[in-house]
CSV table of C-alpha atoms in Angstrom, one decimal:
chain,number,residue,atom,x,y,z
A,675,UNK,CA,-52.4,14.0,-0.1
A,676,UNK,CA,-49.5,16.1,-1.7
A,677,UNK,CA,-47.4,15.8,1.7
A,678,UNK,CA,-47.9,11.5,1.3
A,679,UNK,CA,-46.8,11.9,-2.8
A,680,UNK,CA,-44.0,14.0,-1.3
A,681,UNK,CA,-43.1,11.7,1.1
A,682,UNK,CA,-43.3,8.7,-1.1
A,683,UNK,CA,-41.0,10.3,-4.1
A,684,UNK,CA,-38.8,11.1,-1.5
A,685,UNK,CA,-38.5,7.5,-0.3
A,686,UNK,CA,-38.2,6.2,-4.1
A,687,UNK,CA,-35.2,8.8,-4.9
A,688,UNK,CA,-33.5,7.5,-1.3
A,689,UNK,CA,-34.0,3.9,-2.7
A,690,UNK,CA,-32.7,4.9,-6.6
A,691,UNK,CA,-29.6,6.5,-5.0
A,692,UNK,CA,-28.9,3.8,-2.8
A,693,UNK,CA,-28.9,1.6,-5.6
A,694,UNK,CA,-27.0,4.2,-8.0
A,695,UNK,CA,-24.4,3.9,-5.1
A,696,UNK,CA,-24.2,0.3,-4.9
A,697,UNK,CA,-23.7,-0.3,-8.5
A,698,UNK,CA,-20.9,3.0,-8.6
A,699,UNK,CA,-19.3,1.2,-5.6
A,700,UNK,CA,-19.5,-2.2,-7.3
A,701,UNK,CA,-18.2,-0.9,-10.5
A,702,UNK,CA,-14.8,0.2,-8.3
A,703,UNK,CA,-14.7,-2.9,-6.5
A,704,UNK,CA,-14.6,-4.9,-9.8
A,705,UNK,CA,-12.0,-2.6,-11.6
A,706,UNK,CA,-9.9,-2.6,-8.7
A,707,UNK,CA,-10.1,-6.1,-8.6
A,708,UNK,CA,-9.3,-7.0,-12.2
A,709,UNK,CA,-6.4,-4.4,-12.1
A,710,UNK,CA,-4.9,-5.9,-9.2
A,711,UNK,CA,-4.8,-9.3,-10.7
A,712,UNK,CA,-3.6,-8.6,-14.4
A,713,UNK,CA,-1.1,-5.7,-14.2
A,714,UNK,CA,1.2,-7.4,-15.5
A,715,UNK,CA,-0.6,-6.4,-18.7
A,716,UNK,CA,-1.3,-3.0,-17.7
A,717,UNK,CA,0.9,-0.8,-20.5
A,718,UNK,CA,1.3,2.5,-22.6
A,719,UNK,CA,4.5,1.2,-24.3
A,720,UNK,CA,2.1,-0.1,-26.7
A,721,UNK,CA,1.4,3.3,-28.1
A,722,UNK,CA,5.0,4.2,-29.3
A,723,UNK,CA,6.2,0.5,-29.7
A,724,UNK,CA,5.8,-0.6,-33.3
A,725,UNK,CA,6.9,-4.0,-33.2
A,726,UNK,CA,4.8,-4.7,-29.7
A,727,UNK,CA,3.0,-8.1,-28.8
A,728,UNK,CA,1.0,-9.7,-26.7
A,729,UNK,CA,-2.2,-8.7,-24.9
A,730,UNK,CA,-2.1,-5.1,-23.4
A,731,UNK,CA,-4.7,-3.2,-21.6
A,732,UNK,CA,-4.2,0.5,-21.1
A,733,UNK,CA,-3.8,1.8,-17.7
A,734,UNK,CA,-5.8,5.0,-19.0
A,735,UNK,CA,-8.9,3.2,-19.1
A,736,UNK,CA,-8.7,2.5,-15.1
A,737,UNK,CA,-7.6,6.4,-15.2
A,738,UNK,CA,-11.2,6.6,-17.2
A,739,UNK,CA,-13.1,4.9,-14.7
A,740,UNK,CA,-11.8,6.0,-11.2
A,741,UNK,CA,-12.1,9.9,-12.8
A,742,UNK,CA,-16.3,9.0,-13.8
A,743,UNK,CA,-16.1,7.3,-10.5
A,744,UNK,CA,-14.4,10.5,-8.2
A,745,UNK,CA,-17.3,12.7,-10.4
A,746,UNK,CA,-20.2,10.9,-9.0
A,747,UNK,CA,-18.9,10.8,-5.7
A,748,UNK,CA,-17.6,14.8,-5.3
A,749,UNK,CA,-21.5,15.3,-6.9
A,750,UNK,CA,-23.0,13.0,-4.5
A,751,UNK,CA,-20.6,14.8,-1.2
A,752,UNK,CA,-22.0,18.2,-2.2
A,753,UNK,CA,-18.6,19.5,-0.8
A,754,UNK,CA,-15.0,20.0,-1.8
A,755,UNK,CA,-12.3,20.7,1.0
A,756,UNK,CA,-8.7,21.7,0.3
A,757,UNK,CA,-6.6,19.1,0.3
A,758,UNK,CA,-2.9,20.0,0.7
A,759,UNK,CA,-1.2,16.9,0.0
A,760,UNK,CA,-3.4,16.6,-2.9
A,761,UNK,CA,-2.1,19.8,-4.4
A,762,UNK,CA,1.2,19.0,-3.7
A,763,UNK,CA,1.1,15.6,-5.4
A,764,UNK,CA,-0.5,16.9,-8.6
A,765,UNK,CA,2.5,19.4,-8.8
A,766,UNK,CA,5.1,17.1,-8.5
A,767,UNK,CA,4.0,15.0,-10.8
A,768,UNK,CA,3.1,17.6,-13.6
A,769,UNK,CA,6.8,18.7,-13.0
A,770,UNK,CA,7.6,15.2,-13.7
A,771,UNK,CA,5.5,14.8,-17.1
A,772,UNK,CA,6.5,18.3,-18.3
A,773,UNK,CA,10.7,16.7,-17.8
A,774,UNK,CA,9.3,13.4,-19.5
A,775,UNK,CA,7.6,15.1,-22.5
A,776,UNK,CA,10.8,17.3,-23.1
A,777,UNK,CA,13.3,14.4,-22.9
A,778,UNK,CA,10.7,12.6,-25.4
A,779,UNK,CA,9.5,9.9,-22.6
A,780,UNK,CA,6.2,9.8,-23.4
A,781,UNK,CA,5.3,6.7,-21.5
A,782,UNK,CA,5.1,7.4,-17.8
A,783,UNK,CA,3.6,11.0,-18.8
A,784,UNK,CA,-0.2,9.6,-18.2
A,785,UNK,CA,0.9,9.0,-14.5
A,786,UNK,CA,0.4,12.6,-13.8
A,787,UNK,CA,-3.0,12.3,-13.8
A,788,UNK,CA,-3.3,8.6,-13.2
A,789,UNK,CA,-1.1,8.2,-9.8
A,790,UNK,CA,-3.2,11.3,-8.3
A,791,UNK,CA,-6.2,10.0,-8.9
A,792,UNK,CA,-5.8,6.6,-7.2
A,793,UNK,CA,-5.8,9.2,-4.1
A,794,UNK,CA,-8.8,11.1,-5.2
A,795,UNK,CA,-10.9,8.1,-5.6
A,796,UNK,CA,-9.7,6.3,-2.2
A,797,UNK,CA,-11.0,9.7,-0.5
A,798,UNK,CA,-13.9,9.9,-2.2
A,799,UNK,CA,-15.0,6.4,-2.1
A,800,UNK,CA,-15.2,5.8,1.2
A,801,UNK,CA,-18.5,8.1,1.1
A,802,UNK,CA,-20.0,10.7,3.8
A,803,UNK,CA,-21.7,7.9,6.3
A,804,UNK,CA,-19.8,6.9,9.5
A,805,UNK,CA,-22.0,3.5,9.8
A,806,UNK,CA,-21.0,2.0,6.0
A,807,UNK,CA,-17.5,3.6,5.8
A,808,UNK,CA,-15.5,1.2,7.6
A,809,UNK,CA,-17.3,-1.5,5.7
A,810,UNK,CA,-16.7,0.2,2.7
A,811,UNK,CA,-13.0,0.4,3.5
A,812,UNK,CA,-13.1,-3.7,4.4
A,813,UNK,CA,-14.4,-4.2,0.9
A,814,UNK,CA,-11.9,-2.4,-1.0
A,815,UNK,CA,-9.2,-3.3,1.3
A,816,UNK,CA,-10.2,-7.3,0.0
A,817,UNK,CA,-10.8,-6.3,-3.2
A,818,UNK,CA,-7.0,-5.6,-3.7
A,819,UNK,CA,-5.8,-8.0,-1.5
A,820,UNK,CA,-7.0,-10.6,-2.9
A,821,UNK,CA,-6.0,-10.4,-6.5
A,822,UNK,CA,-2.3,-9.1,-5.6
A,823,UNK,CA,-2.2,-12.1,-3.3
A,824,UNK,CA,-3.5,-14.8,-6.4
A,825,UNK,CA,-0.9,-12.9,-8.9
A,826,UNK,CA,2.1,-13.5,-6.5
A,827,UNK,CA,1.0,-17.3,-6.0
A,828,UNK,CA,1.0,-17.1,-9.9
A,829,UNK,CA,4.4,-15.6,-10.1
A,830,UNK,CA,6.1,-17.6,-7.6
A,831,UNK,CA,4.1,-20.5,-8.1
A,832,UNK,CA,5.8,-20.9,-11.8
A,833,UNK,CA,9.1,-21.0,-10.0
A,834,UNK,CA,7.4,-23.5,-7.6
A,835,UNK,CA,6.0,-25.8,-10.5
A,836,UNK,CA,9.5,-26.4,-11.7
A,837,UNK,CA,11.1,-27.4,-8.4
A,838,UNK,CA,12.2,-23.7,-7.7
A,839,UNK,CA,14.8,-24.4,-10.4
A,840,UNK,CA,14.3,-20.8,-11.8
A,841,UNK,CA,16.6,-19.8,-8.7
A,842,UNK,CA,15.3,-17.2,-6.0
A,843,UNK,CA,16.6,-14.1,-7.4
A,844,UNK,CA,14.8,-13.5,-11.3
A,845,UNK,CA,12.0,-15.4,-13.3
A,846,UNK,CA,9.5,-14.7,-15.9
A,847,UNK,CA,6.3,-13.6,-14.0
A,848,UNK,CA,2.8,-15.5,-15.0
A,849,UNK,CA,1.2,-13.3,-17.4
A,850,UNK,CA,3.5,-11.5,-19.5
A,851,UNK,CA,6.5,-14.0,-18.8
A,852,UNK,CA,8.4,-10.6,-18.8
A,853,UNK,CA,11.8,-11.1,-15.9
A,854,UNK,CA,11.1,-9.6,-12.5
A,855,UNK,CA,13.2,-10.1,-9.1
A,856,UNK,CA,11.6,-12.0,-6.6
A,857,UNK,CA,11.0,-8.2,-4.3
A,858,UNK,CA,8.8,-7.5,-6.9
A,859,UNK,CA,6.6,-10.5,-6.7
A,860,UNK,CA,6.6,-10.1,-2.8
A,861,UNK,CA,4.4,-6.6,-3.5
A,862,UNK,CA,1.7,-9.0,-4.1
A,863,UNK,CA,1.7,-10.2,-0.4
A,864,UNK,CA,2.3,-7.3,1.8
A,865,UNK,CA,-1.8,-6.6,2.4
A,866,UNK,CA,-2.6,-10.4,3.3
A,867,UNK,CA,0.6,-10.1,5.7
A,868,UNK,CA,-1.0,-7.0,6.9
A,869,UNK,CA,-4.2,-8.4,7.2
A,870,UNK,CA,-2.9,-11.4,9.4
A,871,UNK,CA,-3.4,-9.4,13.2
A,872,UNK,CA,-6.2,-7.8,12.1
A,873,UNK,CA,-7.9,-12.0,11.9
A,874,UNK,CA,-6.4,-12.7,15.1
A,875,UNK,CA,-8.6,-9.4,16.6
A,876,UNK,CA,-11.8,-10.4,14.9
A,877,UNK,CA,-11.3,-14.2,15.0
A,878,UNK,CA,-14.1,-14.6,17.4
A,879,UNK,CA,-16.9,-12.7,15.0
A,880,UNK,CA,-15.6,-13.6,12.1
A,881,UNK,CA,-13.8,-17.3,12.1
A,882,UNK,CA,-13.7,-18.3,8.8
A,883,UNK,CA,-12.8,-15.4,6.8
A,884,UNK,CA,-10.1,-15.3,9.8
A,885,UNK,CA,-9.1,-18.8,9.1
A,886,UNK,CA,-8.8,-18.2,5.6
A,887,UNK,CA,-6.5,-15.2,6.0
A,888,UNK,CA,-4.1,-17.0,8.3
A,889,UNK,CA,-4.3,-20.1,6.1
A,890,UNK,CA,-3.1,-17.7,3.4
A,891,UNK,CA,-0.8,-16.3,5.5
A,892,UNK,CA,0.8,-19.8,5.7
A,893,UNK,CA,1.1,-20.5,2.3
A,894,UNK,CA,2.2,-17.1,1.8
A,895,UNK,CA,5.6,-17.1,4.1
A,896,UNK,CA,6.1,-20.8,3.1
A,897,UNK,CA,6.8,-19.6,-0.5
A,898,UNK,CA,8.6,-16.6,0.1
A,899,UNK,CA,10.9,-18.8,2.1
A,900,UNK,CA,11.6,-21.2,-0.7
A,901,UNK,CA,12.8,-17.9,-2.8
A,902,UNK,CA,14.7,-16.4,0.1
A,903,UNK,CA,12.1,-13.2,0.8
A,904,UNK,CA,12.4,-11.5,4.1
A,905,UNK,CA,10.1,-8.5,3.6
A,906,UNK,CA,7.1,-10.7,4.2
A,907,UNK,CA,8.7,-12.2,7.4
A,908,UNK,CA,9.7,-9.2,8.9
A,909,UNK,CA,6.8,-7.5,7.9
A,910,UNK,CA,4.2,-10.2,9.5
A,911,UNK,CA,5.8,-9.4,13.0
A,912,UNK,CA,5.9,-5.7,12.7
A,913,UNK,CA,2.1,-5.6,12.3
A,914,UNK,CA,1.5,-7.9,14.8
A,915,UNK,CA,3.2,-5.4,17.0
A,916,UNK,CA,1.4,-2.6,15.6
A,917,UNK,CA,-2.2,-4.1,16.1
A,918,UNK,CA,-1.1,-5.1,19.9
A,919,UNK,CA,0.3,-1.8,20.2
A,920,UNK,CA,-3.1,-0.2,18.6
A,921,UNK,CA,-5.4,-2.2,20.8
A,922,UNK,CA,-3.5,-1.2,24.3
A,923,UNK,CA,-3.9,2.1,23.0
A,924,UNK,CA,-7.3,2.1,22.8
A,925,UNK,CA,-7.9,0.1,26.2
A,926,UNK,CA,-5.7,2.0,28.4
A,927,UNK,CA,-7.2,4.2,31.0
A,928,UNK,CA,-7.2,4.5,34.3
A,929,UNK,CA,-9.7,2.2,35.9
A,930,UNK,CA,-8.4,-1.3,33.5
A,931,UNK,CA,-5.5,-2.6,35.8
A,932,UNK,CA,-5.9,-5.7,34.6
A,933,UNK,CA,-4.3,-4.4,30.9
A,934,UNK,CA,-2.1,-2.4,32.5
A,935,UNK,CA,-0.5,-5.6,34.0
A,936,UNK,CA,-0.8,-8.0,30.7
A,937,UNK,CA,0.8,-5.0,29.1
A,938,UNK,CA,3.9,-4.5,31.8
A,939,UNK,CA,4.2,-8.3,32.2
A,940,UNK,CA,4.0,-8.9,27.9
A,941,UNK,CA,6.8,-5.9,27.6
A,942,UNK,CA,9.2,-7.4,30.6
A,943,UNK,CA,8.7,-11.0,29.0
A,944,UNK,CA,9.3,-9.8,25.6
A,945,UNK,CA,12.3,-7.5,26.3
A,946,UNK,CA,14.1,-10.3,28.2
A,947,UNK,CA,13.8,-12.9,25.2
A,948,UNK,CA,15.2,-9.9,23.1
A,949,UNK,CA,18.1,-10.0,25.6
A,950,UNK,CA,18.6,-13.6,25.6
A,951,UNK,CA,18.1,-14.6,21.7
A,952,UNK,CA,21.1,-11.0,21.8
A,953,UNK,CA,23.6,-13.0,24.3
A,954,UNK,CA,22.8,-16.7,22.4
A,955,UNK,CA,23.8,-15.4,19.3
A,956,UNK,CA,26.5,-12.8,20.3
A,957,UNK,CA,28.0,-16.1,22.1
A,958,UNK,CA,27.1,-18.3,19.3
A,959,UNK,CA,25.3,-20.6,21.8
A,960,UNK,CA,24.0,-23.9,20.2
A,961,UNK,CA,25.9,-22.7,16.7
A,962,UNK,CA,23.0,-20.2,16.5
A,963,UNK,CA,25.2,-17.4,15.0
A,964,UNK,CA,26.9,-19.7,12.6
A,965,UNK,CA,23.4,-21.0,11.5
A,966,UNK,CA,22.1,-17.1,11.2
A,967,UNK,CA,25.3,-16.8,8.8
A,968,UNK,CA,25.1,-20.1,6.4
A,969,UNK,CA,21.4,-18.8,6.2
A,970,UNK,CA,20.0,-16.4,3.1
A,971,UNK,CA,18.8,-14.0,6.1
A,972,UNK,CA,22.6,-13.0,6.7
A,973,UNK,CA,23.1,-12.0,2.7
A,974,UNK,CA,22.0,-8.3,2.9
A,975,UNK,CA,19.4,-9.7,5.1
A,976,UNK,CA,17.9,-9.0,8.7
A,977,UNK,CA,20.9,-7.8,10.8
A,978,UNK,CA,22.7,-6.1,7.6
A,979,UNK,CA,20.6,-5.0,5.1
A,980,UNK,CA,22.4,-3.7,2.1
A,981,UNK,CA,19.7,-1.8,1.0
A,982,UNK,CA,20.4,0.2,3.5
A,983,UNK,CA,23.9,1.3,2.7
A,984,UNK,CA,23.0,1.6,-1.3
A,985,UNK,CA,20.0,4.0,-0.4
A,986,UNK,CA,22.5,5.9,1.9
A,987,UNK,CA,25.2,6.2,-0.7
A,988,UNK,CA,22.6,7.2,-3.1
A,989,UNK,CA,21.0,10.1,-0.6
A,990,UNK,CA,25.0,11.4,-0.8
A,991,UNK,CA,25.3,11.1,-4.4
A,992,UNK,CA,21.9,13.5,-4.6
A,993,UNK,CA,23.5,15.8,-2.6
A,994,UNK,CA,26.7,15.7,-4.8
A,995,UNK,CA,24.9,16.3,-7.9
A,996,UNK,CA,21.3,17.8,-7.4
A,997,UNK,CA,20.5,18.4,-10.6
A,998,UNK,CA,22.0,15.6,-12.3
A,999,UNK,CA,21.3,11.8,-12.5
A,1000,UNK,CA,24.4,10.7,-11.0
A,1001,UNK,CA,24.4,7.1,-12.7
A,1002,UNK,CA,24.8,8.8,-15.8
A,1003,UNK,CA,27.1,11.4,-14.6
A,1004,UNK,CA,29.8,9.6,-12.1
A,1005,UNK,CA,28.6,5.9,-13.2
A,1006,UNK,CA,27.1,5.0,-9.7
A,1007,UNK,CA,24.8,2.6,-9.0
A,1008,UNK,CA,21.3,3.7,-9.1
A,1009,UNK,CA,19.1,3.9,-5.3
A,1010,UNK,CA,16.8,1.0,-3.5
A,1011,UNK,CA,13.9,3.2,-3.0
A,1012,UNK,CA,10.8,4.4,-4.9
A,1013,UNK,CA,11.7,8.3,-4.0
A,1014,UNK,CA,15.5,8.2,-4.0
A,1015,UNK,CA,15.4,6.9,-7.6
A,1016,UNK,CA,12.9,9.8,-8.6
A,1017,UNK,CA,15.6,11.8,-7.0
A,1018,UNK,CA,18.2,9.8,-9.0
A,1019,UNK,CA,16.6,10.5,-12.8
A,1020,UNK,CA,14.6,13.7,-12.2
A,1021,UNK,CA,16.3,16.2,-9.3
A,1022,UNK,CA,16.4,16.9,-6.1
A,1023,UNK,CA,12.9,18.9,-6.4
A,1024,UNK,CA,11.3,16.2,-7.4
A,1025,UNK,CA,12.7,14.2,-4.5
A,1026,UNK,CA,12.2,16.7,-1.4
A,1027,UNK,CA,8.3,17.3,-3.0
A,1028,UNK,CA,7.6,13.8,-2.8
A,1029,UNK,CA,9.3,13.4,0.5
A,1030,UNK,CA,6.9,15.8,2.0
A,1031,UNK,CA,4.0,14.0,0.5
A,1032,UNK,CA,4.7,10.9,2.1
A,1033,UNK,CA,5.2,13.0,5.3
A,1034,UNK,CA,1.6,14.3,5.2
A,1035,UNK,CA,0.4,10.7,4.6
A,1036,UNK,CA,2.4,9.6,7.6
A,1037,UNK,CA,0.8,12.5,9.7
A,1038,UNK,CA,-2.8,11.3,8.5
A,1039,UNK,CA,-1.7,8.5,9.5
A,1040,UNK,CA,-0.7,9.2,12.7
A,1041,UNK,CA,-3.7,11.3,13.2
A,1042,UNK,CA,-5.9,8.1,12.5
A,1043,UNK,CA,-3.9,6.0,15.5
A,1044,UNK,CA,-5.0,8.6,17.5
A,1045,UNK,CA,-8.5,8.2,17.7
A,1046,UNK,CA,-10.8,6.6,19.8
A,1047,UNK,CA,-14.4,5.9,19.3
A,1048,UNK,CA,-16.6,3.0,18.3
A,1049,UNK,CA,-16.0,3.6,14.5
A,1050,UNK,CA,-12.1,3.5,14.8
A,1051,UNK,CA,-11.6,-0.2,15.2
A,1052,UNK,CA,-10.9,0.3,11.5
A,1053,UNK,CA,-7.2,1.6,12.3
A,1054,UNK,CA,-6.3,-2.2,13.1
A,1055,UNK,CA,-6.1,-3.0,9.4
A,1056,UNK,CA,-5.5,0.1,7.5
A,1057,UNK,CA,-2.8,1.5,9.7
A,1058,UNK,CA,-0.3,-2.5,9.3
A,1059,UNK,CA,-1.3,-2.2,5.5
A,1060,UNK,CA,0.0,1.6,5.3
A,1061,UNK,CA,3.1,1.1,7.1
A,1062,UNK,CA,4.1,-2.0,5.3
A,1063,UNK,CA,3.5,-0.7,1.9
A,1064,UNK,CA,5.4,2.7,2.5
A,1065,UNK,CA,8.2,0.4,4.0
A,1066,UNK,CA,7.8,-1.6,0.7
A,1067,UNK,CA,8.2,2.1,-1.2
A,1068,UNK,CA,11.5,2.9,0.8
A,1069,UNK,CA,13.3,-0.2,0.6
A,1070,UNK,CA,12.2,-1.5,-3.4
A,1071,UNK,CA,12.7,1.2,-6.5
A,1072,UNK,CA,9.3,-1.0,-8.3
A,1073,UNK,CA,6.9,1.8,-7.3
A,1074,UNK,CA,9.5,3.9,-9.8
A,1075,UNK,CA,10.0,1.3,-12.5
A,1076,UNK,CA,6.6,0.3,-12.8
A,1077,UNK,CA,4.5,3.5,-11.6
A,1078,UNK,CA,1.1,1.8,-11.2
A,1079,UNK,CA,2.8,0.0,-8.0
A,1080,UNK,CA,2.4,3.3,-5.7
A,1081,UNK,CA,-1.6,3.3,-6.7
A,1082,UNK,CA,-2.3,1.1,-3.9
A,1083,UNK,CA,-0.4,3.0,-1.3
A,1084,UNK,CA,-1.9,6.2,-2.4
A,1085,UNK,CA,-5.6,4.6,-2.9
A,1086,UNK,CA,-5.0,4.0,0.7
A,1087,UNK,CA,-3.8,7.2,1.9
A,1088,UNK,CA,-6.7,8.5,0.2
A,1089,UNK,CA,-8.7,6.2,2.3
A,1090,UNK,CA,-7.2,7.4,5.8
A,1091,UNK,CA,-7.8,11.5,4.1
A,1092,UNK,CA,-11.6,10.5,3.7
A,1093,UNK,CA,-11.9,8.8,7.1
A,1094,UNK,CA,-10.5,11.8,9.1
A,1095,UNK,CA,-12.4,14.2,6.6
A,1096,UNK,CA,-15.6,12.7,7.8
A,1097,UNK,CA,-14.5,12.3,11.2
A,1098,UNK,CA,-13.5,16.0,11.4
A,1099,UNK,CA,-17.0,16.8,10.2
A,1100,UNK,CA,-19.0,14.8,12.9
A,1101,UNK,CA,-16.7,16.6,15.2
A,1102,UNK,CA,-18.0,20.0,14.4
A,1103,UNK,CA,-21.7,19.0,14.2
């Protein structure tokens, strides 16, 4: 009789924690959700602005949340694990706060606890089960797609309601009607590009959520067309090449001769139309180089990009002057990049620490690609979105100016530092 009442409480408490989960889980889903598609109100200015208006919700409260959040789930994991990058991103940005507080910044002082844990809660999140954790990460990965995707068709779309008369560099965004450049409204659309191979894999199983992402896709790239984006463009056939570069990965071995000749055929086929589009437009065949140059693409664009030569000549301006921020001390112009321009206002310190955090992400990264097992078909979407959004970090300074913009790339590094984490744990079982 005892043993049955044991058995039967044990049941219940599997059953209450399942649902204790679920509603934990849900509670993230939905925050991440409403702060993906209202950060444009997202602010702390508020608390030193006297003469501030308009509707503001603190970022600190999503800091409130995702910490209650991280609790539950290091309580539920029964284990911590040292986590260098982790360690190394809290330092950095306490440095940070510590220069902020001094020079009497107050504002982006809360994002030295609030950009770290966006990385705490994407590794914790993803939970200690190998059979829900690539759901899990499906789930979230939608649950910030989705709303960044419906605030850029916002933000663009007022440009489009008006006949694109705004222009295709600067307009008020939806919410706020604050003035943002058009790169910052492509953010918004990097994880639906990302997402776009990843529907062409599972179209088969899953047709209509497929459909819908390429449908979006397509409205997507015909917008950012109108206001002369080339991130999204570029960064819809990089992943493409990714995923089919993933997926041979995974197949190759020694007995599948059949891939081994799609693959040599694809790679001859596609390096001689690389070769031939090169000797059309080097001859300016059909006009097509004079076409390329009355274009948008040839302004800064796909085979000269000036972001490029500014982050360059900012890297050398660093260098120069270490421990200075060289726009205010020579009068240069400031750097394209979210890590440069920490470089740029804080020091050199600051920049190098941050560069090896985003080198440990990359090595996670990496490590993920690596894999091969039944539970690592996840890689198809998570590895496109990482590597477009860190691209997005390099080439756009947003992530700096508005500091809530790296919480999605480290939410996802996070993700990848979880994955592996469990991974490496099956491994020694």
């Amino acid at each position: 009789m005892k043993t049955k009442t044991k058995k039967c409480w044990r049941k219940s408490e599997k059953q209450y924690l399942h649902l204790l989960d679920s509603f934990v889980f849900t509670v993230c889903a939905a925050t991440i959700f409403t702060f993906c598609i209202c950060s444009w109100l997202l602010d702390i200015n508020y608390k030193y602005t006297i003469d501030m208006t308009g509707p503001v919700v603190d970022v600190n409260h999503i800091f409130y949340i995702a910490a209650l959040a991280s609790a539950y789930y290091l309580i539920r994991k029964r284990q911590i694990q040292f986590d260098f990058s982790l360690v190394l991103l809290c330092t950095v940005m306490v440095f940070v706060a510590i220069i902020d507080y001094h020079t009497e910044d107050y504002v982006p002082v809360s994002y030295a606890w609030i950009l770290p844990m966006a990385y705490i809660l994407g590794k914790l999140i993803v939970g200690t089960d190998r059979e829900t954790i690539n759901e899990k990460i499906v789930i979230l990965y939608f649950s910030m797609a989705i709303p960044m995707y419906i605030q850029s068709v916002l933000d663009i779309g007022s440009n489009w309601k008006t006949g694109w008369a705004l222009g295709t560099e600067r307009w008020p965004e939806f919410w706020t009607g604050e003035i943002e450049p058009r790169t910052t409204y492509e953010l918004g659309f990097v994880l639906t590009t990302s997402a776009f191979a990843f529907a062409l894999y599972v179209f088969k199983k899953h047709t209509i959520a497929s459909i819908i992402i390429i449908a979006a896709n397509v409205l997507l790239q015909y917008m950012v067309m109108h206001v002369q984006g080339r991130q999204n463009p570029v960064l819809l056939i990089l992943t493409i090449l990714i995923v089919g570069c993933l997926v041979v990965y995974d197949r190759w071995h020694g007995d599948n001769k059949r891939l081994k000749k799609i693959f040599l055929t694809a790679t001859t086929v596609g390096i001689l139309i690389v070769v031939i589009i090169a000797v059309l437009f080097t001859t300016n065949t059909f006009g097509l180089m004079d076409k390329y140059k009355a274009s948008y693409w040839a302004d800064g664009g796909l085979l000269k990009n000036e972001r490029i030569d500014i982050n360059l000549t900012a890297f050398r301006s660093m260098l120069k002057w270490p421990n200075d921020n060289y726009t205010e001390r020579a009068g240069l112009d400031r750097a394209h990049s979210m890590v440069l321009e920490y470089g740029r206002v804080y020091d050199m310190t600051v920049y190098l620490g941050l560069t090896l955090i985003r080198l440990l992400f990359i090595f996670q990264a990496i490590r993920l690609t690596l894999v091969k097992n039944s539970n690592s078909w996840i890689k198809y979407l998570i590895v496109p979105a990482f590597v477009s959004l860190n691209l997005y970090y390099t080439m756009e300074p947003n992530a700096y100016a508005h500091r809530y913009f790296w919480m999605p790339g480290l939410f996802f590094s996070g993700m990848i530092a979880g994955w592996l984490e469990l991974e490496g744990r099956k491994i020694e079982k």
